Structures are given as structure tokens and as C-alpha cells.
PDB file of C-alpha atoms in Angstrom:
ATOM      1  CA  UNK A   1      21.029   1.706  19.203  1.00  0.00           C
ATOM      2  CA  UNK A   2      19.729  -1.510  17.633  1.00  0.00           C
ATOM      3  CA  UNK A   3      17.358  -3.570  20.066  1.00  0.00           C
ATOM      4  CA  UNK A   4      15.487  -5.604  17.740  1.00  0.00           C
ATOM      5  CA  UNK A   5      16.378  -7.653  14.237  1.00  0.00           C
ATOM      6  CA  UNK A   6      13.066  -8.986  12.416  1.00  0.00           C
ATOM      7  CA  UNK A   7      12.750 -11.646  10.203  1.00  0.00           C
ATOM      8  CA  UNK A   8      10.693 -12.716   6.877  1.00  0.00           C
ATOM      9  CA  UNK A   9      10.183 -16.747   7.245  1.00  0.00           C
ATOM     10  CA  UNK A  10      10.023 -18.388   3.892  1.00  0.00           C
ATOM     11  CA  UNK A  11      13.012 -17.747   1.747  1.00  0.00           C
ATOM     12  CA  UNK A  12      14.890 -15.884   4.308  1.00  0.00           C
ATOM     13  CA  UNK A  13      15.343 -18.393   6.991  1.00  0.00           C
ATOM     14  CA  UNK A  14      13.502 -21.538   5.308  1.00  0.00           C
ATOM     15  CA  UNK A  15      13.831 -22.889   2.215  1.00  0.00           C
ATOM     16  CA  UNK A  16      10.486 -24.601   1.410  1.00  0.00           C
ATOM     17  CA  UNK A  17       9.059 -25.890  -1.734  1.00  0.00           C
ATOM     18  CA  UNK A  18       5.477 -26.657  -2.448  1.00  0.00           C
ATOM     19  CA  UNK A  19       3.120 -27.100  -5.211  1.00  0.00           C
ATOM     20  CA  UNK A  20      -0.799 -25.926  -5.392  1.00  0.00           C
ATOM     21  CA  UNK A  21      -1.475 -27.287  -8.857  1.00  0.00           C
ATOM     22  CA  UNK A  22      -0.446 -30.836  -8.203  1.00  0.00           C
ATOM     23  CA  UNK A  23      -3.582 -32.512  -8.594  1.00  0.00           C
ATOM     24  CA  UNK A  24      -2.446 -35.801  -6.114  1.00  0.00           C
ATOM     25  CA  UNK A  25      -2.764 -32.776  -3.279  1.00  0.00           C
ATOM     26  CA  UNK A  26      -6.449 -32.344  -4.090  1.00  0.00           C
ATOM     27  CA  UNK A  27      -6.793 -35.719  -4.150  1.00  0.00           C
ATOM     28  CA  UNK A  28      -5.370 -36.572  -0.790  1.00  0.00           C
ATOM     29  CA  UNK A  29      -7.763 -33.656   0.524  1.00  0.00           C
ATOM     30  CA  UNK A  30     -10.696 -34.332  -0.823  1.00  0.00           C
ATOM     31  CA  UNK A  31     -10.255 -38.131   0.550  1.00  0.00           C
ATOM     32  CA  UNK A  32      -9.435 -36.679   3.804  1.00  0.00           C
ATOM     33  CA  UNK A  33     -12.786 -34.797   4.208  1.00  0.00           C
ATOM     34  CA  UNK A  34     -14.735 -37.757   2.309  1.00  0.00           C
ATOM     35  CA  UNK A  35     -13.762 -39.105   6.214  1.00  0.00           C
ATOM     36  CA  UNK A  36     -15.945 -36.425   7.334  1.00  0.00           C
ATOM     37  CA  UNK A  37     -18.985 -36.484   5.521  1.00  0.00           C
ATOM     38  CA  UNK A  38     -17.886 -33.491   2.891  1.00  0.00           C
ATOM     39  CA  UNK A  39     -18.470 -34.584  -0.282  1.00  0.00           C
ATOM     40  CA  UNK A  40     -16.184 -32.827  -2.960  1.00  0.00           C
ATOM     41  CA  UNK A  41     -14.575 -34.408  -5.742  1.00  0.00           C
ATOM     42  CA  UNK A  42     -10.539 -33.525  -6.185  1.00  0.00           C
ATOM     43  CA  UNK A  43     -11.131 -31.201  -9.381  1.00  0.00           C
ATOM     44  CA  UNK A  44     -14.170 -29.560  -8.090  1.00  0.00           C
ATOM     45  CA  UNK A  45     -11.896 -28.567  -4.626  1.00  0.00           C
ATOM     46  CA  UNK A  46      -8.968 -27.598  -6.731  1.00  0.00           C
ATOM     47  CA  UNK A  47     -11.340 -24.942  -8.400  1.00  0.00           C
ATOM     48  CA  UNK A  48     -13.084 -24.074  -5.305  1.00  0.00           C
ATOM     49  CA  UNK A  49      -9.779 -23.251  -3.556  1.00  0.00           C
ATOM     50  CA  UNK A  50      -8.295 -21.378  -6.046  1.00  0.00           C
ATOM     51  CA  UNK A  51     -11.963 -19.537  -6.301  1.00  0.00           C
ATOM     52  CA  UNK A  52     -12.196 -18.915  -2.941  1.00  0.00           C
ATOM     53  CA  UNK A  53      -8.559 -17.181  -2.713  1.00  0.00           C
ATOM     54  CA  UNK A  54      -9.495 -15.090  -5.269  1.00  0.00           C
ATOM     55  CA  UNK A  55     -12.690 -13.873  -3.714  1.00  0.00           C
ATOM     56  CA  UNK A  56     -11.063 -13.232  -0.578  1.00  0.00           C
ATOM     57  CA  UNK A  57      -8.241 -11.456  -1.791  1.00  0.00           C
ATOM     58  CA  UNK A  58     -10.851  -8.686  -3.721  1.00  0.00           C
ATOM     59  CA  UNK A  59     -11.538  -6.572  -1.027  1.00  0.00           C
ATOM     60  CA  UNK A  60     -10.483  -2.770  -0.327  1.00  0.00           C
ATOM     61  CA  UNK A  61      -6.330  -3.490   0.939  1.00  0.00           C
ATOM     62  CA  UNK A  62      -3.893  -3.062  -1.960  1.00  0.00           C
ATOM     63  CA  UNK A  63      -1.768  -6.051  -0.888  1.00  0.00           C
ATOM     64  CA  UNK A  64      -5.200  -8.328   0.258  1.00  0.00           C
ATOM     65  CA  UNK A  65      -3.801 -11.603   1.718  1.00  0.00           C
ATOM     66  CA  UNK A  66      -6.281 -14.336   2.150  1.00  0.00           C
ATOM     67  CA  UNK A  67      -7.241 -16.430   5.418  1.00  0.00           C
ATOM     68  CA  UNK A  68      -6.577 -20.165   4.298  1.00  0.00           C
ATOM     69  CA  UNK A  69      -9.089 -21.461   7.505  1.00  0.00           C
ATOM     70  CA  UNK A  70     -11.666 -19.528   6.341  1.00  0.00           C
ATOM     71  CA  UNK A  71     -11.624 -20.593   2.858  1.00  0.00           C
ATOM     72  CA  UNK A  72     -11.630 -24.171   4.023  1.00  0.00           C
ATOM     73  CA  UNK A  73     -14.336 -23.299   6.626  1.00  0.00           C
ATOM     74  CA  UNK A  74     -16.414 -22.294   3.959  1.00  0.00           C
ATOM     75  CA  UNK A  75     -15.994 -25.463   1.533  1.00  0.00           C
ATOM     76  CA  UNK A  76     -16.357 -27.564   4.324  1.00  0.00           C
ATOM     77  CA  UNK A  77     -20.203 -25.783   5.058  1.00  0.00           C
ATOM     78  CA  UNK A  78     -20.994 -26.095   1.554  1.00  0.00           C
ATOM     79  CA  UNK A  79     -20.121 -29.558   0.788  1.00  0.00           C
ATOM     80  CA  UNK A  80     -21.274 -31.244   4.192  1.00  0.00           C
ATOM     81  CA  UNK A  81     -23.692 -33.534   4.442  1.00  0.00           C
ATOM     82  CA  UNK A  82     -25.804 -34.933   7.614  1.00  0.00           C
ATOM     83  CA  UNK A  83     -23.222 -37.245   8.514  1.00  0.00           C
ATOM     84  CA  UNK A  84     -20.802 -34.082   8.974  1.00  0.00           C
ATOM     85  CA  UNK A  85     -23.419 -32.573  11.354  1.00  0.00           C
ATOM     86  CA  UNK A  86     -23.011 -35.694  13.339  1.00  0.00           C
ATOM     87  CA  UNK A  87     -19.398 -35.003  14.274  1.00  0.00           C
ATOM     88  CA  UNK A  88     -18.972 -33.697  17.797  1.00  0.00           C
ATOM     89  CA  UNK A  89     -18.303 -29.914  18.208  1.00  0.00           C
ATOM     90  CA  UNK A  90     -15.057 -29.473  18.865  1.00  0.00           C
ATOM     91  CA  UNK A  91     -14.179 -31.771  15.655  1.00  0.00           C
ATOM     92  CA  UNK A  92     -16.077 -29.782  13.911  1.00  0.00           C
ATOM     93  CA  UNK A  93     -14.905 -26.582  15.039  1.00  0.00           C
ATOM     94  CA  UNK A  94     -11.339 -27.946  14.266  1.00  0.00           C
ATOM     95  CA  UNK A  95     -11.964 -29.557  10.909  1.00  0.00           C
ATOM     96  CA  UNK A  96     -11.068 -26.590   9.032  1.00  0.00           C
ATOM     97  CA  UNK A  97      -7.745 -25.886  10.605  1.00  0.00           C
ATOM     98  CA  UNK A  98      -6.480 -29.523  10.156  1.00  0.00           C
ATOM     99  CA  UNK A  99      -7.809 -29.561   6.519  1.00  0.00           C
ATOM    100  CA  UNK A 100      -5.518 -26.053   6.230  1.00  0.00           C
ATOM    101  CA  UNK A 101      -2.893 -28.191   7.909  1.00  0.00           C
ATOM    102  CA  UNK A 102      -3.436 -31.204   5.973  1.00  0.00           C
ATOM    103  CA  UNK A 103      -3.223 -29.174   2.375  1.00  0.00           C
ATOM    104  CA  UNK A 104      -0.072 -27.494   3.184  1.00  0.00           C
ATOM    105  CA  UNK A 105       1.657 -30.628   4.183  1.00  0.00           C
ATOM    106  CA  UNK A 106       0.554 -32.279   1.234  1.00  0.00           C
ATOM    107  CA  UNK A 107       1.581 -29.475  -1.180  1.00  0.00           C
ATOM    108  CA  UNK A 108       5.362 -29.787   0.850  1.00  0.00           C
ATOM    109  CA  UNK A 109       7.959 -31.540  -1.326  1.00  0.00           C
ATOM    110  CA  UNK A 110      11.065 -29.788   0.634  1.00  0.00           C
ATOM    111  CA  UNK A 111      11.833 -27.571   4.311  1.00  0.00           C
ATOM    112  CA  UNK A 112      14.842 -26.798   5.572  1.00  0.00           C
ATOM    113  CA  UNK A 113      17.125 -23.990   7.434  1.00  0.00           C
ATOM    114  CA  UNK A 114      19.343 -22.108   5.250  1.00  0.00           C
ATOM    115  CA  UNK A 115      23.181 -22.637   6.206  1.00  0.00           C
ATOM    116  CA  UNK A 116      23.987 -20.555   9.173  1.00  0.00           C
ATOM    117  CA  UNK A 117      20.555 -19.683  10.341  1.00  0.00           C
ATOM    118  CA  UNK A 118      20.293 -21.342  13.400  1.00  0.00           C
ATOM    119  CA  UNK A 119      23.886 -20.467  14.645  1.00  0.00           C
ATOM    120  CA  UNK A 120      23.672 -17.092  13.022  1.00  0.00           C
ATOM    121  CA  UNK A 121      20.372 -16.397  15.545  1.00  0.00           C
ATOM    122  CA  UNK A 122      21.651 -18.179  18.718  1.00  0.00           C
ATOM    123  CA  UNK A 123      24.564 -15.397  18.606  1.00  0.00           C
ATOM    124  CA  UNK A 124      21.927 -12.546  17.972  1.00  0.00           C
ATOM    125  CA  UNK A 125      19.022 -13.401  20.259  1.00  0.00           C
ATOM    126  CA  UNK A 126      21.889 -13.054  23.260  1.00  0.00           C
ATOM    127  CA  UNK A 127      22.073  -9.386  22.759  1.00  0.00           C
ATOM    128  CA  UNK A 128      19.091  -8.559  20.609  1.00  0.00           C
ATOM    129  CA  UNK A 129      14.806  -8.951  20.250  1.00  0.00           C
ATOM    130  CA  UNK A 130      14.059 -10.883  17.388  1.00  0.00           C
ATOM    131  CA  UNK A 131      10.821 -11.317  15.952  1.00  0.00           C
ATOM    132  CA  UNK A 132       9.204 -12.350  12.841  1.00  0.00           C
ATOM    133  CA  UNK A 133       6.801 -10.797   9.743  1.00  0.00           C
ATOM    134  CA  UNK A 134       5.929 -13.101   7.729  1.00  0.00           C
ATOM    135  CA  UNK A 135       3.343 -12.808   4.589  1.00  0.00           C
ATOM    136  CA  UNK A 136       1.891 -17.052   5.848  1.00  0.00           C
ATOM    137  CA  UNK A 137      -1.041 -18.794   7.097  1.00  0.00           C
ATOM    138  CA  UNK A 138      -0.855 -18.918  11.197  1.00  0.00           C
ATOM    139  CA  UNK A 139      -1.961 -22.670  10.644  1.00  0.00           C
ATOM    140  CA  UNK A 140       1.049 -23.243   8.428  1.00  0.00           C
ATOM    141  CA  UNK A 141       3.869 -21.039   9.644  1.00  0.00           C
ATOM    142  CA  UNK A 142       3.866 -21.480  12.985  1.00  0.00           C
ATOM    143  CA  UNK A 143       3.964 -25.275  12.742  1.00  0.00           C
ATOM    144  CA  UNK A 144       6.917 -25.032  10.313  1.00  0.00           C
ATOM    145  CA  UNK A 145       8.955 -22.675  12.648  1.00  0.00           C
ATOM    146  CA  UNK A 146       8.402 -25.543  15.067  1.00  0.00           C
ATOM    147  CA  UNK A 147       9.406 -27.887  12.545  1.00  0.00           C
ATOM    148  CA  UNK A 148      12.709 -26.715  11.645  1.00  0.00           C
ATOM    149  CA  UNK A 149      13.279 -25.375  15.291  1.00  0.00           C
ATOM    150  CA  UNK A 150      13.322 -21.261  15.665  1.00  0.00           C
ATOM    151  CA  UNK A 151       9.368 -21.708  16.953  1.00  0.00           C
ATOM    152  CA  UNK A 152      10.635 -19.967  20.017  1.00  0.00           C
ATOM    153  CA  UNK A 153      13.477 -17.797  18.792  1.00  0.00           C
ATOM    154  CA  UNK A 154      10.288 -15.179  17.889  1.00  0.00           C
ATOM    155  CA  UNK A 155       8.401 -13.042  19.666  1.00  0.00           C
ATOM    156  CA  UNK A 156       6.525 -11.677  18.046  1.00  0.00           C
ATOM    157  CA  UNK A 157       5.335 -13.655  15.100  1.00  0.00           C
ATOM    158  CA  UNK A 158       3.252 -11.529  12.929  1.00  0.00           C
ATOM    159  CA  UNK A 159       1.561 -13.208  10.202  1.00  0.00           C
ATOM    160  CA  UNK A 160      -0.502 -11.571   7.235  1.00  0.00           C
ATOM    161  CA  UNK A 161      -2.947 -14.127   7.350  1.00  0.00           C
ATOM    162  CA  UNK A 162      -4.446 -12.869  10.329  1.00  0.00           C
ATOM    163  CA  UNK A 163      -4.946  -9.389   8.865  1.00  0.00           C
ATOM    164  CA  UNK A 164      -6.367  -9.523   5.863  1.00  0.00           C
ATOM    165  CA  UNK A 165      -3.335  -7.763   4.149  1.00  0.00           C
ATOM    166  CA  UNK A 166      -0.005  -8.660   3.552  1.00  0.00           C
ATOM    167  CA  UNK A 167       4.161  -6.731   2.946  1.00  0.00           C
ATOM    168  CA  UNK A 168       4.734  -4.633   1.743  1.00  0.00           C
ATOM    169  CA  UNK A 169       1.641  -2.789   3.783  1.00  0.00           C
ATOM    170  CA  UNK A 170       4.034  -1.536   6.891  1.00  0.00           C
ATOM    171  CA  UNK A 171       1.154  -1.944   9.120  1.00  0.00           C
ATOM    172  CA  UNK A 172       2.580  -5.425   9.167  1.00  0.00           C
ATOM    173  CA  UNK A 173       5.853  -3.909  10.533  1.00  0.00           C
ATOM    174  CA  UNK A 174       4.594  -1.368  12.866  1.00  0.00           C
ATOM    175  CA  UNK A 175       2.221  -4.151  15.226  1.00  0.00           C
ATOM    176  CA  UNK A 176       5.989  -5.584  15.425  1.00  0.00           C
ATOM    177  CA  UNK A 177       7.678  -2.594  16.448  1.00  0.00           C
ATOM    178  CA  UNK A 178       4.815  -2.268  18.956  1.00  0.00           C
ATOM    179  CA  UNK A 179       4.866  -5.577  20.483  1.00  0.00           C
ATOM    180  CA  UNK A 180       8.570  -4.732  21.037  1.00  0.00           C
ATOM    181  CA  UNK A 181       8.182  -1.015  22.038  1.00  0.00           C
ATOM    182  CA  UNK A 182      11.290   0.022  19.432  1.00  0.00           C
ATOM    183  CA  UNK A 183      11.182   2.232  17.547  1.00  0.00           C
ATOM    184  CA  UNK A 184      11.340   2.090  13.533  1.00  0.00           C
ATOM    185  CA  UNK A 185      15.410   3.444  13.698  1.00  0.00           C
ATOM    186  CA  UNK A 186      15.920   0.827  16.191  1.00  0.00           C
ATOM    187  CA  UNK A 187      15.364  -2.566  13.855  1.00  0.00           C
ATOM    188  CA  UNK A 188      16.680  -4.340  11.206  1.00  0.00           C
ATOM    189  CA  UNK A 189      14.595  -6.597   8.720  1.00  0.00           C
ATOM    190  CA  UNK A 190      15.825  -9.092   6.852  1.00  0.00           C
ATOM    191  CA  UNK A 191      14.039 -10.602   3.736  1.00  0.00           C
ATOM    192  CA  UNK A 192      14.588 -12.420   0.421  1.00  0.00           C
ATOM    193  CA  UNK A 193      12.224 -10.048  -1.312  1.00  0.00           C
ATOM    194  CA  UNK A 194      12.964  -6.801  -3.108  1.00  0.00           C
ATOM    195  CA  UNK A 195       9.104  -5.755  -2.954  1.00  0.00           C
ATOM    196  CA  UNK A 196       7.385  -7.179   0.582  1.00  0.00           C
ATOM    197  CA  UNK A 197      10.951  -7.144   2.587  1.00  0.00           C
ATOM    198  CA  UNK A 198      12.734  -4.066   1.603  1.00  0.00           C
ATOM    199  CA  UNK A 199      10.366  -2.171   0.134  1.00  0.00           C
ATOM    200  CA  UNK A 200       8.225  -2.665   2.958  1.00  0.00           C
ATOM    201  CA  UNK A 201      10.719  -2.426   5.656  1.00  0.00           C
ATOM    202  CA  UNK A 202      12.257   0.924   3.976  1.00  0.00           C
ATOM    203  CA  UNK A 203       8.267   2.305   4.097  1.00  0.00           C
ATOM    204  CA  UNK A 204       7.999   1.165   7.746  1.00  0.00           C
ATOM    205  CA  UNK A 205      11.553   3.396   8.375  1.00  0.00           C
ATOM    206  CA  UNK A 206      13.291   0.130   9.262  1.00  0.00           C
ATOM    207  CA  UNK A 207      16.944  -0.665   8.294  1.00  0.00           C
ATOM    208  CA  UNK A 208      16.592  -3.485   5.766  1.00  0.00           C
ATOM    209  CA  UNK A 209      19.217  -6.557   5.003  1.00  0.00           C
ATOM    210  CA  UNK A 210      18.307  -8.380   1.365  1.00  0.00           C
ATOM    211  CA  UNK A 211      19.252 -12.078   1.601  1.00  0.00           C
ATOM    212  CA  UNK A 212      19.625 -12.546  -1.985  1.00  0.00           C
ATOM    213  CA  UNK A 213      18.742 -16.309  -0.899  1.00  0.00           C
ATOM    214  CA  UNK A 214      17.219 -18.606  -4.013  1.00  0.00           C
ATOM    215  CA  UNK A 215      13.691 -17.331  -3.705  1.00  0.00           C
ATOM    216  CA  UNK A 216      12.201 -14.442  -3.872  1.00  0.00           C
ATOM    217  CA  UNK A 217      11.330 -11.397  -5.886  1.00  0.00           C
ATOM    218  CA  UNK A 218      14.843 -10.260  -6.922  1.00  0.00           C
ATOM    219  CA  UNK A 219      13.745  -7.562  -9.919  1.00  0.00           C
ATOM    220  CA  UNK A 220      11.379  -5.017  -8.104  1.00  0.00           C
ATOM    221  CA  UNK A 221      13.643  -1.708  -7.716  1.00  0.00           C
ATOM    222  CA  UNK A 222      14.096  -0.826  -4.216  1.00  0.00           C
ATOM    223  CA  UNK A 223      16.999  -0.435  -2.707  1.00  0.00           C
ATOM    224  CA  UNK A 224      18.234  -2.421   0.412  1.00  0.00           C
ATOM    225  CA  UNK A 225      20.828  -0.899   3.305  1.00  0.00           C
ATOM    226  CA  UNK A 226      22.553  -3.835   2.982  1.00  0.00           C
ATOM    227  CA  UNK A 227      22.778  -7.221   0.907  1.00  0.00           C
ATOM    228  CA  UNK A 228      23.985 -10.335   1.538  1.00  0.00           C
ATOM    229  CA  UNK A 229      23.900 -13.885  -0.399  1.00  0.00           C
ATOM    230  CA  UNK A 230      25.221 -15.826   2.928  1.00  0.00           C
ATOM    231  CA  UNK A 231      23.178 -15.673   6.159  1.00  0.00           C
ATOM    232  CA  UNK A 232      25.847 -16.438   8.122  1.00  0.00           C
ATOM    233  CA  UNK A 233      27.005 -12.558   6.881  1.00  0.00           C
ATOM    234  CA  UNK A 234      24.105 -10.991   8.775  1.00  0.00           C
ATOM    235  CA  UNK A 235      26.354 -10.665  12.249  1.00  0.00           C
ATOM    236  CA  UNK A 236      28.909  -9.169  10.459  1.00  0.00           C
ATOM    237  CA  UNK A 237      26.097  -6.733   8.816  1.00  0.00           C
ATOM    238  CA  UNK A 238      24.587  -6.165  12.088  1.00  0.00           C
ATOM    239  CA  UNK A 239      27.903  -5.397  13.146  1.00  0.00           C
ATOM    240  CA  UNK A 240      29.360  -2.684  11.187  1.00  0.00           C
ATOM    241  CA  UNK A 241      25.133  -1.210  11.876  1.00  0.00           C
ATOM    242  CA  UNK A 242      25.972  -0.805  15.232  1.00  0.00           C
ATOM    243  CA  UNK A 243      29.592   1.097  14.576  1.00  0.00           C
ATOM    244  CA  UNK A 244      27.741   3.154  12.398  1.00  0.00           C
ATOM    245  CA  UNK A 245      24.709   3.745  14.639  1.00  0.00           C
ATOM    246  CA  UNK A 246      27.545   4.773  17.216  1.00  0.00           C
ATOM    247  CA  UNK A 247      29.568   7.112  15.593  1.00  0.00           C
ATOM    248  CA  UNK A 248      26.743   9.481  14.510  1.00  0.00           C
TER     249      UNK A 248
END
């Protein structure tokens, strides 16, 4: 029996469009912490970002994922001066998570709910857990969830930001699976990826959907349960799951 459906965020039930080389976002950043006493010229933050990702993505996982607070913690420290240190604590300990904040929204040109999402969920939350795994930022997905309004259709909302590691490592899946106590036979996931979504999900033993949605990797070879180019197809998908769960 099916007790849980899990979700990918961007691409799957979001369509979002941003931009990290647009040089007006480093710009509007660097400005921004000029406010706070960090003193980093647009170009020389664009390279130091980009830098920074890198580093943090070398380590010893084979799908590294980086930790966009961290990376802005660390420009912040290196670019402060005394006036910075004058800022009271809890701005301080805060400035890096609205910088994170402040870049994504800067880099955002478009976000918005694919057609059918929003019904298509209200229908399955009735009878189902839904949850999300999601290869984000926590500083940037959760407050785009909220922003398109599914921040409470999830529970829970795993993020690979927070790990260190991103899909398709199933690790990602299985802390799901636990917070939900199902098991592995017992979920569907639903991405727009061919590599993190179904690859992963397949790994993880999880019945996966592909929303062949307009982004996404669409060429990696691994092959979905199911595929669908219309979200609102999912409830007949989860559907005709269930007949088939029941008749084996």
C-alpha cells in the first residue's frame, strides 16, 4: 500500500528562473553588505562566490552540495571591517542568512506553480503523506514553498544543503522515508530529473514518476515507473499504482 508521495521542488512543482552570472546581482549584494561594514567590490564577490562553491563542493561525497550560509558566513569574516564588529550579535549572527536570502532574490527573474499542482496535492494530501527532497538551500527553499503556498503541504522537507551532499545520493531519500516510518515500496517520488529524481529514487527502491516538466536533466538514461508531461496526470498515475499494488 502507498502511504507516502515525495516531491523534488524546483522544476517539479515550481517553475523558477534565476541567473548567477548577472553582474547587477553582485552589485545589489555587495551594496547591501557595504550597509554593514563588509567591504567587497561586485566583481571581487562574484569570484569569491563562485570560489567558495567550488571549495566546498571538493570534499569526499560524490554528489557534494554546498551550504550557501556558510559561504556567505565566510566572505562576510573576511571582508569586515571594525564597523561590522560594531553590529549587535544577533545582527551579526543573522547577516549571513539574509545576505543568502538577499542573493537568491536578486538572482529571481520568475516563480510560479506548475498548472495543477496545487489542486493536484490538495486531493493527495487527504489520503496520503507527502513530503519533499529537494537538492536547495534551507534559506532559499523553504521561503519559496511559502511563497508560492505548499510551505505546509510537506513534512518532511529534506534539503541537500543541510547535508553536505545532494540526489542522486539516496541517503537523501532514506532520512525521508524515516521521518515518515514507510518503507521504500511504500512511496512514490516525483521529479523533473532523469539523474537526481529517478535515478535516485530507483537507488533508494522508491517508485518514481518523471514530470517531463521544462527543466531538468532529460538525457541521463534511467528509466522512470512512470512519466508524465502534465502534473495534473499524477492522480491518475497514483491511481492505477494503487490497483496495481492491490492486485499482487
Amino acid at each position: 500500500m502507498i502511504k507516502a508521495i515525495l516531491f523534488d521542488i524546483n522544476g517539479t512543482l515550481s517553475e523558477i528562473w534565476t541567473s548567477e552570472v548577472d553582474d547587477n546581482l553582485y552589485r545589489t549584494v555587495s551594496n547591501f553588505l557595504d550597509f554593514q561594514g563588509v567591504k567587497i567590490d561586485p566583481l571581487k564577490l562574484k569570484q569569491e562566490y563562485f570560489a567558495i562553491n567550488e571549495h566546498q563542493r571538493l570534499n569526499d561525497e560524490d554528489h557534494a552540495e554546498f551550504d550557501a550560509v556558510a559561504l556567505f558566513k565566510e566572505i562576510i569574516e573576511k571582508y569586515q571591517t571594525p564597523f561590522t564588529k560594531t553590529l549587535s550579535a544577533e545582527k551579526l549572527k543573522q547577516l549571513p542568512v539574509i545576505t543568502a536570502e538577499l542573493y537568491r532574490g536578486a538572482s529571481r527573474f520568475s516563480l510560479k506553480l506548475y498548472d495543477g499542482v496545487q489542486e493536484t496535492l490538495d486531493k493527495l494530501r487527504k489520503k496520503y503523506k507527502l513530503a519533499c527532497v529537494s537538492d536547495a538551500q534551507s534559506a532559499w527553499a523553504l521561503p519559496e514553498l511559502n511563497s508560492v503556498g505548499l510551505l505546509d503541504y510537506f513534512s518532511p522537507i529534506i534539503v541537500s544543503g543541510d547535508y553536505g551532499y545532494r540526489k542522486p545520493d539516496k541517503r537523501l531519500f532514506e532520512k525521508a522515508l524515516k521521518a515518515l516510518g514507510v518503507k521504500p515500496s511504500e512511496a512514490i517520488f516525483v521529479g523533473n530529473d532523469l539523474l537526481r529524481d529517478v535515478h535516485g529514487a530507483n537507488e533508494a527502491g522508491i517508485i518514481s514518476v518523471f514530470f517531463k516538466s521544462n527543466q531538468g536533466d532529460h538525457e541521463y538514461k534511467a528509466t522512470p515507473k512512470y512519466t508524465m508531461t502534465d502534473f495534473k496526470e499524477l492522480l491518475k498515475i497514483v491511481a492505477k499504482i494503487e490497483k496495481k499494488e492491490k492486485a499482487a
